């Protein structure tokens, strides 16, 4: 696969869903990938990337940003409260606001800095005990609490259970965003981004289909 093929498939999925060309942002998920693969995708002109680990992103992106102008960096992994300060300094968006303590911490940081990354609330649509995220039943209240803290909530994010049809999870997330007046929907990965686009995804997070399989042993 690779970047060009994924972009082509995204444009086709937008058209197939009757959506405007370019209405979906491709976040190229570069976690754990060797630097040369990331540089190749930057040289192909792509500028929007996702990372899961603050430490890895901090080691990689400041120097890449010096080489390539216009990089937009999205945090898509679980965020520990004690890494929130580093995260708001590094990332343009955070997709994993998943608990009140993190929201409160981000609000304090935003007040001190006078700015805040764009935020997505992670919803545990499958109600999986091992997975992070606000439960569906608590989401409306959490959105309201975040707004009360003055946080710039752009939308909702989910990672459907691995063994299930993702469609109903994407549909549920879209309904929750709509009834809360949120326009951003961060959903869809390598295996299911076309389904997510059909359900209204505005941000798809695609890693291995662009860069190849991740080698965690390297
Ligand atoms: C790793 C990761 C992705 C990308 O997964 P692929 O299957 O490689 O496309 C997307 N979203 C999140 C939250 C991830 O952790």
JSON list of C-alpha atoms and ligand atoms in Angstrom, two decimals:
[
{"chain": "A", "resi": 1, "resn": "UNK", "atom": "CA", "xyz": [0.00, 0.00, 0.00]},
{"chain": "A", "resi": 2, "resn": "UNK", "atom": "CA", "xyz": [1.39, 3.41, 0.87]},
{"chain": "A", "resi": 3, "resn": "UNK", "atom": "CA", "xyz": [0.33, 7.03, 1.11]},
{"chain": "A", "resi": 4, "resn": "UNK", "atom": "CA", "xyz": [-0.89, 7.55, -2.46]},
{"chain": "A", "resi": 5, "resn": "UNK", "atom": "CA", "xyz": [-3.15, 4.51, -2.43]},
{"chain": "A", "resi": 6, "resn": "UNK", "atom": "CA", "xyz": [-4.67, 5.42, 0.94]},
{"chain": "A", "resi": 7, "resn": "UNK", "atom": "CA", "xyz": [-5.35, 8.99, -0.19]},
{"chain": "A", "resi": 8, "resn": "UNK", "atom": "CA", "xyz": [-7.01, 7.63, -3.35]},
{"chain": "A", "resi": 9, "resn": "UNK", "atom": "CA", "xyz": [-9.18, 5.29, -1.27]},
{"chain": "A", "resi": 10, "resn": "UNK", "atom": "CA", "xyz": [-10.15, 8.12, 1.10]},
{"chain": "A", "resi": 11, "resn": "UNK", "atom": "CA", "xyz": [-11.19, 10.35, -1.83]},
{"chain": "A", "resi": 12, "resn": "UNK", "atom": "CA", "xyz": [-13.24, 7.46, -3.27]},
{"chain": "A", "resi": 13, "resn": "UNK", "atom": "CA", "xyz": [-14.90, 6.83, 0.10]},
{"chain": "A", "resi": 14, "resn": "UNK", "atom": "CA", "xyz": [-15.76, 10.53, 0.44]},
{"chain": "A", "resi": 15, "resn": "UNK", "atom": "CA", "xyz": [-17.33, 10.52, -3.03]},
{"chain": "A", "resi": 16, "resn": "UNK", "atom": "CA", "xyz": [-19.14, 7.24, -2.33]},
{"chain": "A", "resi": 17, "resn": "UNK", "atom": "CA", "xyz": [-20.68, 8.73, 0.81]},
{"chain": "A", "resi": 18, "resn": "UNK", "atom": "CA", "xyz": [-21.70, 11.89, -1.02]},
{"chain": "A", "resi": 19, "resn": "UNK", "atom": "CA", "xyz": [-19.26, 13.92, 1.03]},
{"chain": "A", "resi": 20, "resn": "UNK", "atom": "CA", "xyz": [-17.12, 16.84, -0.09]},
{"chain": "A", "resi": 21, "resn": "UNK", "atom": "CA", "xyz": [-13.64, 16.09, -1.40]},
{"chain": "A", "resi": 22, "resn": "UNK", "atom": "CA", "xyz": [-11.14, 16.81, 1.35]},
{"chain": "A", "resi": 23, "resn": "UNK", "atom": "CA", "xyz": [-13.70, 16.62, 4.15]},
{"chain": "A", "resi": 24, "resn": "UNK", "atom": "CA", "xyz": [-11.69, 13.79, 5.74]},
{"chain": "A", "resi": 25, "resn": "UNK", "atom": "CA", "xyz": [-8.28, 14.49, 7.30]},
{"chain": "A", "resi": 26, "resn": "UNK", "atom": "CA", "xyz": [-5.79, 11.63, 7.05]},
{"chain": "A", "resi": 27, "resn": "UNK", "atom": "CA", "xyz": [-3.72, 11.26, 10.20]},
{"chain": "A", "resi": 28, "resn": "UNK", "atom": "CA", "xyz": [-0.69, 9.14, 9.27]},
{"chain": "A", "resi": 29, "resn": "UNK", "atom": "CA", "xyz": [0.05, 7.17, 12.45]},
{"chain": "A", "resi": 30, "resn": "UNK", "atom": "CA", "xyz": [3.83, 6.98, 12.66]},
{"chain": "A", "resi": 31, "resn": "UNK", "atom": "CA", "xyz": [4.26, 5.40, 16.11]},
{"chain": "A", "resi": 32, "resn": "UNK", "atom": "CA", "xyz": [7.03, 2.81, 16.30]},
{"chain": "A", "resi": 33, "resn": "UNK", "atom": "CA", "xyz": [7.89, 3.28, 12.60]},
{"chain": "A", "resi": 34, "resn": "UNK", "atom": "CA", "xyz": [11.52, 3.66, 11.55]},
{"chain": "A", "resi": 35, "resn": "UNK", "atom": "CA", "xyz": [12.46, 7.26, 10.83]},
{"chain": "A", "resi": 36, "resn": "UNK", "atom": "CA", "xyz": [13.22, 6.66, 7.16]},
{"chain": "A", "resi": 37, "resn": "UNK", "atom": "CA", "xyz": [9.63, 5.55, 6.51]},
{"chain": "A", "resi": 38, "resn": "UNK", "atom": "CA", "xyz": [8.34, 8.70, 8.21]},
{"chain": "A", "resi": 39, "resn": "UNK", "atom": "CA", "xyz": [10.70, 10.91, 6.21]},
{"chain": "A", "resi": 40, "resn": "UNK", "atom": "CA", "xyz": [9.53, 9.24, 2.98]},
{"chain": "A", "resi": 41, "resn": "UNK", "atom": "CA", "xyz": [5.92, 10.17, 3.73]},
{"chain": "A", "resi": 42, "resn": "UNK", "atom": "CA", "xyz": [6.97, 13.73, 4.63]},
{"chain": "A", "resi": 43, "resn": "UNK", "atom": "CA", "xyz": [8.88, 13.96, 1.34]},
{"chain": "A", "resi": 44, "resn": "UNK", "atom": "CA", "xyz": [5.75, 12.81, -0.48]},
{"chain": "A", "resi": 45, "resn": "UNK", "atom": "CA", "xyz": [4.14, 15.96, 0.90]},
{"chain": "A", "resi": 46, "resn": "UNK", "atom": "CA", "xyz": [2.03, 14.65, 3.76]},
{"chain": "A", "resi": 47, "resn": "UNK", "atom": "CA", "xyz": [1.99, 16.82, 6.89]},
{"chain": "A", "resi": 48, "resn": "UNK", "atom": "CA", "xyz": [-0.56, 15.40, 9.37]},
{"chain": "A", "resi": 49, "resn": "UNK", "atom": "CA", "xyz": [0.78, 12.70, 11.69]},
{"chain": "A", "resi": 50, "resn": "UNK", "atom": "CA", "xyz": [-0.35, 10.81, 14.78]},
{"chain": "A", "resi": 51, "resn": "UNK", "atom": "CA", "xyz": [1.70, 9.47, 17.66]},
{"chain": "A", "resi": 52, "resn": "UNK", "atom": "CA", "xyz": [0.77, 7.35, 20.71]},
{"chain": "A", "resi": 53, "resn": "UNK", "atom": "CA", "xyz": [3.60, 8.06, 23.11]},
{"chain": "A", "resi": 54, "resn": "UNK", "atom": "CA", "xyz": [4.67, 11.50, 24.33]},
{"chain": "A", "resi": 55, "resn": "UNK", "atom": "CA", "xyz": [8.26, 10.41, 24.82]},
{"chain": "A", "resi": 56, "resn": "UNK", "atom": "CA", "xyz": [8.61, 8.92, 21.36]},
{"chain": "A", "resi": 57, "resn": "UNK", "atom": "CA", "xyz": [7.02, 11.96, 19.75]},
{"chain": "A", "resi": 58, "resn": "UNK", "atom": "CA", "xyz": [9.25, 14.34, 21.71]},
{"chain": "A", "resi": 59, "resn": "UNK", "atom": "CA", "xyz": [12.34, 12.47, 20.52]},
{"chain": "A", "resi": 60, "resn": "UNK", "atom": "CA", "xyz": [11.25, 12.44, 16.89]},
{"chain": "A", "resi": 61, "resn": "UNK", "atom": "CA", "xyz": [9.24, 15.49, 15.90]},
{"chain": "A", "resi": 62, "resn": "UNK", "atom": "CA", "xyz": [11.07, 18.66, 16.98]},
{"chain": "A", "resi": 63, "resn": "UNK", "atom": "CA", "xyz": [13.90, 17.92, 14.54]},
{"chain": "A", "resi": 64, "resn": "UNK", "atom": "CA", "xyz": [11.52, 16.74, 11.80]},
{"chain": "A", "resi": 65, "resn": "UNK", "atom": "CA", "xyz": [9.59, 19.98, 12.22]},
{"chain": "A", "resi": 66, "resn": "UNK", "atom": "CA", "xyz": [12.80, 21.91, 11.56]},
{"chain": "A", "resi": 67, "resn": "UNK", "atom": "CA", "xyz": [13.26, 20.01, 8.30]},
{"chain": "A", "resi": 68, "resn": "UNK", "atom": "CA", "xyz": [9.63, 20.05, 7.13]},
{"chain": "A", "resi": 69, "resn": "UNK", "atom": "CA", "xyz": [7.40, 23.10, 7.52]},
{"chain": "A", "resi": 70, "resn": "UNK", "atom": "CA", "xyz": [3.71, 22.85, 8.32]},
{"chain": "A", "resi": 71, "resn": "UNK", "atom": "CA", "xyz": [3.64, 19.61, 10.31]},
{"chain": "A", "resi": 72, "resn": "UNK", "atom": "CA", "xyz": [0.45, 19.01, 12.31]},
{"chain": "A", "resi": 73, "resn": "UNK", "atom": "CA", "xyz": [0.83, 16.50, 15.13]},
{"chain": "A", "resi": 74, "resn": "UNK", "atom": "CA", "xyz": [-2.02, 14.56, 16.77]},
{"chain": "A", "resi": 75, "resn": "UNK", "atom": "CA", "xyz": [-1.78, 12.66, 20.06]},
{"chain": "A", "resi": 76, "resn": "UNK", "atom": "CA", "xyz": [-3.86, 9.49, 19.71]},
{"chain": "A", "resi": 77, "resn": "UNK", "atom": "CA", "xyz": [-2.57, 7.35, 22.59]},
{"chain": "A", "resi": 78, "resn": "UNK", "atom": "CA", "xyz": [-3.54, 7.23, 26.27]},
{"chain": "A", "resi": 79, "resn": "UNK", "atom": "CA", "xyz": [-2.26, 10.35, 28.02]},
{"chain": "A", "resi": 80, "resn": "UNK", "atom": "CA", "xyz": [-0.98, 10.20, 31.59]},
{"chain": "A", "resi": 81, "resn": "UNK", "atom": "CA", "xyz": [-1.74, 13.32, 33.57]},
{"chain": "A", "resi": 82, "resn": "UNK", "atom": "CA", "xyz": [1.95, 13.81, 34.41]},
{"chain": "A", "resi": 83, "resn": "UNK", "atom": "CA", "xyz": [2.72, 13.95, 30.66]},
{"chain": "A", "resi": 84, "resn": "UNK", "atom": "CA", "xyz": [-0.05, 16.44, 29.86]},
{"chain": "A", "resi": 85, "resn": "UNK", "atom": "CA", "xyz": [2.24, 19.47, 30.00]},
{"chain": "A", "resi": 86, "resn": "UNK", "atom": "CA", "xyz": [4.71, 17.96, 27.53]},
{"chain": "A", "resi": 87, "resn": "UNK", "atom": "CA", "xyz": [1.78, 16.89, 25.35]},
{"chain": "A", "resi": 88, "resn": "UNK", "atom": "CA", "xyz": [0.21, 20.35, 25.07]},
{"chain": "A", "resi": 89, "resn": "UNK", "atom": "CA", "xyz": [3.61, 21.77, 24.16]},
{"chain": "A", "resi": 90, "resn": "UNK", "atom": "CA", "xyz": [4.15, 19.19, 21.42]},
{"chain": "A", "resi": 91, "resn": "UNK", "atom": "CA", "xyz": [0.77, 18.38, 19.90]},
{"chain": "A", "resi": 92, "resn": "UNK", "atom": "CA", "xyz": [-1.73, 20.36, 17.82]},
{"chain": "A", "resi": 93, "resn": "UNK", "atom": "CA", "xyz": [-4.56, 18.02, 18.79]},
{"chain": "A", "resi": 94, "resn": "UNK", "atom": "CA", "xyz": [-5.23, 15.45, 21.51]},
{"chain": "A", "resi": 95, "resn": "UNK", "atom": "CA", "xyz": [-7.74, 12.69, 20.69]},
{"chain": "A", "resi": 96, "resn": "UNK", "atom": "CA", "xyz": [-7.71, 10.91, 24.03]},
{"chain": "A", "resi": 97, "resn": "UNK", "atom": "CA", "xyz": [-9.40, 13.08, 26.64]},
{"chain": "A", "resi": 98, "resn": "UNK", "atom": "CA", "xyz": [-10.85, 10.17, 28.59]},
{"chain": "A", "resi": 99, "resn": "UNK", "atom": "CA", "xyz": [-11.36, 11.21, 32.22]},
{"chain": "A", "resi": 100, "resn": "UNK", "atom": "CA", "xyz": [-12.22, 14.21, 34.41]},
{"chain": "A", "resi": 101, "resn": "UNK", "atom": "CA", "xyz": [-8.75, 14.47, 36.00]},
{"chain": "A", "resi": 102, "resn": "UNK", "atom": "CA", "xyz": [-7.15, 14.85, 32.56]},
{"chain": "A", "resi": 103, "resn": "UNK", "atom": "CA", "xyz": [-9.74, 17.42, 31.48]},
{"chain": "A", "resi": 104, "resn": "UNK", "atom": "CA", "xyz": [-9.06, 19.44, 34.63]},
{"chain": "A", "resi": 105, "resn": "UNK", "atom": "CA", "xyz": [-5.31, 19.26, 34.08]},
{"chain": "A", "resi": 106, "resn": "UNK", "atom": "CA", "xyz": [-5.66, 20.35, 30.44]},
{"chain": "A", "resi": 107, "resn": "UNK", "atom": "CA", "xyz": [-7.86, 23.25, 31.52]},
{"chain": "A", "resi": 108, "resn": "UNK", "atom": "CA", "xyz": [-5.23, 24.45, 34.00]},
{"chain": "A", "resi": 109, "resn": "UNK", "atom": "CA", "xyz": [-2.50, 24.17, 31.35]},
{"chain": "A", "resi": 110, "resn": "UNK", "atom": "CA", "xyz": [-4.65, 25.99, 28.77]},
{"chain": "A", "resi": 111, "resn": "UNK", "atom": "CA", "xyz": [-5.26, 28.82, 31.19]},
{"chain": "A", "resi": 112, "resn": "UNK", "atom": "CA", "xyz": [-1.56, 29.17, 31.96]},
{"chain": "A", "resi": 113, "resn": "UNK", "atom": "CA", "xyz": [-0.53, 29.00, 28.30]},
{"chain": "A", "resi": 114, "resn": "UNK", "atom": "CA", "xyz": [-3.37, 31.03, 26.81]},
{"chain": "A", "resi": 115, "resn": "UNK", "atom": "CA", "xyz": [-3.87, 28.32, 24.19]},
{"chain": "A", "resi": 116, "resn": "UNK", "atom": "CA", "xyz": [-4.87, 24.69, 23.96]},
{"chain": "A", "resi": 117, "resn": "UNK", "atom": "CA", "xyz": [-4.61, 21.94, 21.35]},
{"chain": "A", "resi": 118, "resn": "UNK", "atom": "CA", "xyz": [-7.85, 20.92, 19.67]},
{"chain": "A", "resi": 119, "resn": "UNK", "atom": "CA", "xyz": [-9.43, 18.18, 21.80]},
{"chain": "A", "resi": 120, "resn": "UNK", "atom": "CA", "xyz": [-11.39, 15.02, 21.12]},
{"chain": "A", "resi": 121, "resn": "UNK", "atom": "CA", "xyz": [-13.12, 13.02, 23.84]},
{"chain": "A", "resi": 122, "resn": "UNK", "atom": "CA", "xyz": [-12.45, 9.29, 23.66]},
{"chain": "A", "resi": 123, "resn": "UNK", "atom": "CA", "xyz": [-15.62, 7.23, 24.05]},
{"chain": "A", "resi": 124, "resn": "UNK", "atom": "CA", "xyz": [-15.48, 3.56, 25.00]},
{"chain": "A", "resi": 125, "resn": "UNK", "atom": "CA", "xyz": [-18.32, 2.60, 22.66]},
{"chain": "A", "resi": 126, "resn": "UNK", "atom": "CA", "xyz": [-17.87, -1.12, 23.29]},
{"chain": "A", "resi": 127, "resn": "UNK", "atom": "CA", "xyz": [-17.82, -0.61, 27.08]},
{"chain": "A", "resi": 128, "resn": "UNK", "atom": "CA", "xyz": [-14.69, -2.75, 27.23]},
{"chain": "A", "resi": 129, "resn": "UNK", "atom": "CA", "xyz": [-13.24, -2.87, 30.76]},
{"chain": "A", "resi": 130, "resn": "UNK", "atom": "CA", "xyz": [-9.60, -2.82, 29.58]},
{"chain": "A", "resi": 131, "resn": "UNK", "atom": "CA", "xyz": [-10.12, 0.11, 27.22]},
{"chain": "A", "resi": 132, "resn": "UNK", "atom": "CA", "xyz": [-9.87, 3.80, 28.03]},
{"chain": "A", "resi": 133, "resn": "UNK", "atom": "CA", "xyz": [-12.68, 6.18, 27.31]},
{"chain": "A", "resi": 134, "resn": "UNK", "atom": "CA", "xyz": [-15.85, 7.71, 28.68]},
{"chain": "A", "resi": 135, "resn": "UNK", "atom": "CA", "xyz": [-18.79, 5.31, 28.74]},
{"chain": "A", "resi": 136, "resn": "UNK", "atom": "CA", "xyz": [-21.54, 6.16, 26.25]},
{"chain": "A", "resi": 137, "resn": "UNK", "atom": "CA", "xyz": [-24.05, 6.89, 29.02]},
{"chain": "A", "resi": 138, "resn": "UNK", "atom": "CA", "xyz": [-21.67, 9.43, 30.60]},
{"chain": "A", "resi": 139, "resn": "UNK", "atom": "CA", "xyz": [-20.58, 11.16, 27.42]},
{"chain": "A", "resi": 140, "resn": "UNK", "atom": "CA", "xyz": [-23.14, 13.98, 27.22]},
{"chain": "A", "resi": 141, "resn": "UNK", "atom": "CA", "xyz": [-22.39, 15.06, 30.79]},
{"chain": "A", "resi": 142, "resn": "UNK", "atom": "CA", "xyz": [-18.64, 14.86, 30.21]},
{"chain": "A", "resi": 143, "resn": "UNK", "atom": "CA", "xyz": [-18.88, 17.02, 27.08]},
{"chain": "A", "resi": 144, "resn": "UNK", "atom": "CA", "xyz": [-20.79, 19.59, 29.12]},
{"chain": "A", "resi": 145, "resn": "UNK", "atom": "CA", "xyz": [-18.20, 19.45, 31.94]},
{"chain": "A", "resi": 146, "resn": "UNK", "atom": "CA", "xyz": [-15.34, 19.97, 29.45]},
{"chain": "A", "resi": 147, "resn": "UNK", "atom": "CA", "xyz": [-17.15, 22.93, 27.93]},
{"chain": "A", "resi": 148, "resn": "UNK", "atom": "CA", "xyz": [-17.68, 24.28, 31.43]},
{"chain": "A", "resi": 149, "resn": "UNK", "atom": "CA", "xyz": [-13.91, 24.15, 31.89]},
{"chain": "A", "resi": 150, "resn": "UNK", "atom": "CA", "xyz": [-13.51, 26.23, 28.72]},
{"chain": "A", "resi": 151, "resn": "UNK", "atom": "CA", "xyz": [-11.84, 23.41, 26.78]},
{"chain": "A", "resi": 152, "resn": "UNK", "atom": "CA", "xyz": [-11.94, 23.53, 22.96]},
{"chain": "A", "resi": 153, "resn": "UNK", "atom": "CA", "xyz": [-13.75, 20.24, 22.29]},
{"chain": "A", "resi": 154, "resn": "UNK", "atom": "CA", "xyz": [-13.63, 19.53, 18.58]},
{"chain": "A", "resi": 155, "resn": "UNK", "atom": "CA", "xyz": [-15.25, 16.11, 18.59]},
{"chain": "A", "resi": 156, "resn": "UNK", "atom": "CA", "xyz": [-15.38, 12.50, 19.70]},
{"chain": "A", "resi": 157, "resn": "UNK", "atom": "CA", "xyz": [-13.02, 9.59, 19.11]},
{"chain": "A", "resi": 158, "resn": "UNK", "atom": "CA", "xyz": [-13.46, 5.82, 19.39]},
{"chain": "A", "resi": 159, "resn": "UNK", "atom": "CA", "xyz": [-11.63, 2.54, 18.86]},
{"chain": "A", "resi": 160, "resn": "UNK", "atom": "CA", "xyz": [-14.26, -0.19, 18.31]},
{"chain": "A", "resi": 161, "resn": "UNK", "atom": "CA", "xyz": [-13.76, -3.65, 19.86]},
{"chain": "A", "resi": 162, "resn": "UNK", "atom": "CA", "xyz": [-11.44, -5.70, 17.68]},
{"chain": "A", "resi": 163, "resn": "UNK", "atom": "CA", "xyz": [-13.74, -8.65, 17.10]},
{"chain": "A", "resi": 164, "resn": "UNK", "atom": "CA", "xyz": [-16.86, -6.67, 16.27]},
{"chain": "A", "resi": 165, "resn": "UNK", "atom": "CA", "xyz": [-18.33, -5.03, 13.20]},
{"chain": "A", "resi": 166, "resn": "UNK", "atom": "CA", "xyz": [-17.14, -1.43, 13.62]},
{"chain": "A", "resi": 167, "resn": "UNK", "atom": "CA", "xyz": [-20.11, 0.08, 11.76]},
{"chain": "A", "resi": 168, "resn": "UNK", "atom": "CA", "xyz": [-22.54, 0.24, 14.71]},
{"chain": "A", "resi": 169, "resn": "UNK", "atom": "CA", "xyz": [-19.80, 1.79, 16.89]},
{"chain": "A", "resi": 170, "resn": "UNK", "atom": "CA", "xyz": [-19.08, 4.47, 14.31]},
{"chain": "A", "resi": 171, "resn": "UNK", "atom": "CA", "xyz": [-22.80, 5.14, 13.95]},
{"chain": "A", "resi": 172, "resn": "UNK", "atom": "CA", "xyz": [-23.18, 5.47, 17.73]},
{"chain": "A", "resi": 173, "resn": "UNK", "atom": "CA", "xyz": [-20.26, 7.91, 17.94]},
{"chain": "A", "resi": 174, "resn": "UNK", "atom": "CA", "xyz": [-21.75, 9.99, 15.10]},
{"chain": "A", "resi": 175, "resn": "UNK", "atom": "CA", "xyz": [-25.10, 10.20, 16.89]},
{"chain": "A", "resi": 176, "resn": "UNK", "atom": "CA", "xyz": [-23.45, 11.25, 20.16]},
{"chain": "A", "resi": 177, "resn": "UNK", "atom": "CA", "xyz": [-21.42, 13.95, 18.39]},
{"chain": "A", "resi": 178, "resn": "UNK", "atom": "CA", "xyz": [-24.46, 15.27, 16.58]},
{"chain": "A", "resi": 179, "resn": "UNK", "atom": "CA", "xyz": [-26.65, 15.58, 19.66]},
{"chain": "A", "resi": 180, "resn": "UNK", "atom": "CA", "xyz": [-23.82, 17.41, 21.44]},
{"chain": "A", "resi": 181, "resn": "UNK", "atom": "CA", "xyz": [-23.24, 19.81, 18.56]},
{"chain": "A", "resi": 182, "resn": "UNK", "atom": "CA", "xyz": [-19.77, 18.46, 17.84]},
{"chain": "A", "resi": 183, "resn": "UNK", "atom": "CA", "xyz": [-18.51, 18.33, 14.24]},
{"chain": "A", "resi": 184, "resn": "UNK", "atom": "CA", "xyz": [-15.33, 16.26, 14.66]},
{"chain": "A", "resi": 185, "resn": "UNK", "atom": "CA", "xyz": [-15.34, 12.46, 14.43]},
{"chain": "A", "resi": 186, "resn": "UNK", "atom": "CA", "xyz": [-11.99, 10.71, 14.89]},
{"chain": "A", "resi": 187, "resn": "UNK", "atom": "CA", "xyz": [-12.65, 7.12, 13.85]},
{"chain": "A", "resi": 188, "resn": "UNK", "atom": "CA", "xyz": [-11.35, 4.54, 11.42]},
{"chain": "A", "resi": 189, "resn": "UNK", "atom": "CA", "xyz": [-7.96, 2.83, 11.18]},
{"chain": "A", "resi": 190, "resn": "UNK", "atom": "CA", "xyz": [-6.18, 0.78, 8.49]},
{"chain": "A", "resi": 191, "resn": "UNK", "atom": "CA", "xyz": [-8.77, -2.00, 8.47]},
{"chain": "A", "resi": 192, "resn": "UNK", "atom": "CA", "xyz": [-11.95, 0.07, 8.59]},
{"chain": "A", "resi": 193, "resn": "UNK", "atom": "CA", "xyz": [-11.39, 3.69, 7.54]},
{"chain": "A", "resi": 194, "resn": "UNK", "atom": "CA", "xyz": [-13.74, 3.44, 4.56]},
{"chain": "A", "resi": 195, "resn": "UNK", "atom": "CA", "xyz": [-16.56, 2.25, 6.83]},
{"chain": "A", "resi": 196, "resn": "UNK", "atom": "CA", "xyz": [-15.78, 5.12, 9.19]},
{"chain": "A", "resi": 197, "resn": "UNK", "atom": "CA", "xyz": [-15.93, 7.65, 6.35]},
{"chain": "A", "resi": 198, "resn": "UNK", "atom": "CA", "xyz": [-19.33, 6.27, 5.31]},
{"chain": "A", "resi": 199, "resn": "UNK", "atom": "CA", "xyz": [-20.46, 7.03, 8.88]},
{"chain": "A", "resi": 200, "resn": "UNK", "atom": "CA", "xyz": [-19.11, 10.57, 8.86]},
{"chain": "A", "resi": 201, "resn": "UNK", "atom": "CA", "xyz": [-15.49, 10.36, 10.07]},
{"chain": "A", "resi": 202, "resn": "UNK", "atom": "CA", "xyz": [-13.68, 13.69, 9.77]},
{"chain": "A", "resi": 203, "resn": "UNK", "atom": "CA", "xyz": [-10.33, 12.29, 10.95]},
{"chain": "A", "resi": 204, "resn": "UNK", "atom": "CA", "xyz": [-9.11, 8.78, 10.10]},
{"chain": "A", "resi": 205, "resn": "UNK", "atom": "CA", "xyz": [-6.04, 7.40, 11.88]},
{"chain": "A", "resi": 206, "resn": "UNK", "atom": "CA", "xyz": [-4.14, 5.12, 9.50]},
{"chain": "A", "resi": 207, "resn": "UNK", "atom": "CA", "xyz": [-0.78, 3.59, 10.36]},
{"chain": "A", "resi": 208, "resn": "UNK", "atom": "CA", "xyz": [0.21, 0.20, 8.98]},
{"chain": "A", "resi": 209, "resn": "UNK", "atom": "CA", "xyz": [-1.62, 0.62, 5.66]},
{"chain": "A", "resi": 210, "resn": "UNK", "atom": "CA", "xyz": [0.65, 3.60, 4.93]},
{"chain": "A", "resi": 211, "resn": "UNK", "atom": "CA", "xyz": [3.93, 2.65, 6.58]},
{"chain": "A", "resi": 212, "resn": "UNK", "atom": "CA", "xyz": [3.80, -1.14, 6.70]},
{"chain": "A", "resi": 213, "resn": "UNK", "atom": "CA", "xyz": [3.55, -3.35, 9.78]},
{"chain": "A", "resi": 214, "resn": "UNK", "atom": "CA", "xyz": [4.98, -2.02, 13.04]},
{"chain": "A", "resi": 215, "resn": "UNK", "atom": "CA", "xyz": [7.97, -3.95, 14.42]},
{"chain": "A", "resi": 216, "resn": "UNK", "atom": "CA", "xyz": [7.74, -3.64, 18.20]},
{"chain": "A", "resi": 217, "resn": "UNK", "atom": "CA", "xyz": [10.91, -5.71, 18.66]},
{"chain": "A", "resi": 218, "resn": "UNK", "atom": "CA", "xyz": [13.14, -3.23, 16.80]},
{"chain": "B", "resi": 1, "resn": "LIG", "atom": "C1", "xyz": [-1.93, 2.54, 16.31]},
{"chain": "B", "resi": 1, "resn": "LIG", "atom": "C2", "xyz": [-3.23, 3.26, 16.24]},
{"chain": "B", "resi": 1, "resn": "LIG", "atom": "C3", "xyz": [-3.84, 3.55, 15.00]},
{"chain": "B", "resi": 1, "resn": "LIG", "atom": "C4", "xyz": [-3.30, 3.06, 13.68]},
{"chain": "B", "resi": 1, "resn": "LIG", "atom": "O1", "xyz": [-3.52, 1.69, 13.56]},
{"chain": "B", "resi": 1, "resn": "LIG", "atom": "P1", "xyz": [-3.32, 0.91, 12.16]},
{"chain": "B", "resi": 1, "resn": "LIG", "atom": "O2", "xyz": [-4.10, -0.33, 12.32]},
{"chain": "B", "resi": 1, "resn": "LIG", "atom": "O3", "xyz": [-1.86, 0.69, 12.00]},
{"chain": "B", "resi": 1, "resn": "LIG", "atom": "O4", "xyz": [-3.86, 1.79, 11.09]},
{"chain": "B", "resi": 1, "resn": "LIG", "atom": "C5", "xyz": [-5.01, 4.30, 15.01]},
{"chain": "B", "resi": 1, "resn": "LIG", "atom": "N1", "xyz": [-5.56, 4.74, 16.15]},
{"chain": "B", "resi": 1, "resn": "LIG", "atom": "C6", "xyz": [-5.01, 4.48, 17.35]},
{"chain": "B", "resi": 1, "resn": "LIG", "atom": "C7", "xyz": [-5.66, 4.99, 18.58]},
{"chain": "B", "resi": 1, "resn": "LIG", "atom": "C8", "xyz": [-3.85, 3.72, 17.43]},
{"chain": "B", "resi": 1, "resn": "LIG", "atom": "O5", "xyz": [-3.32, 3.46, 18.64]}
]
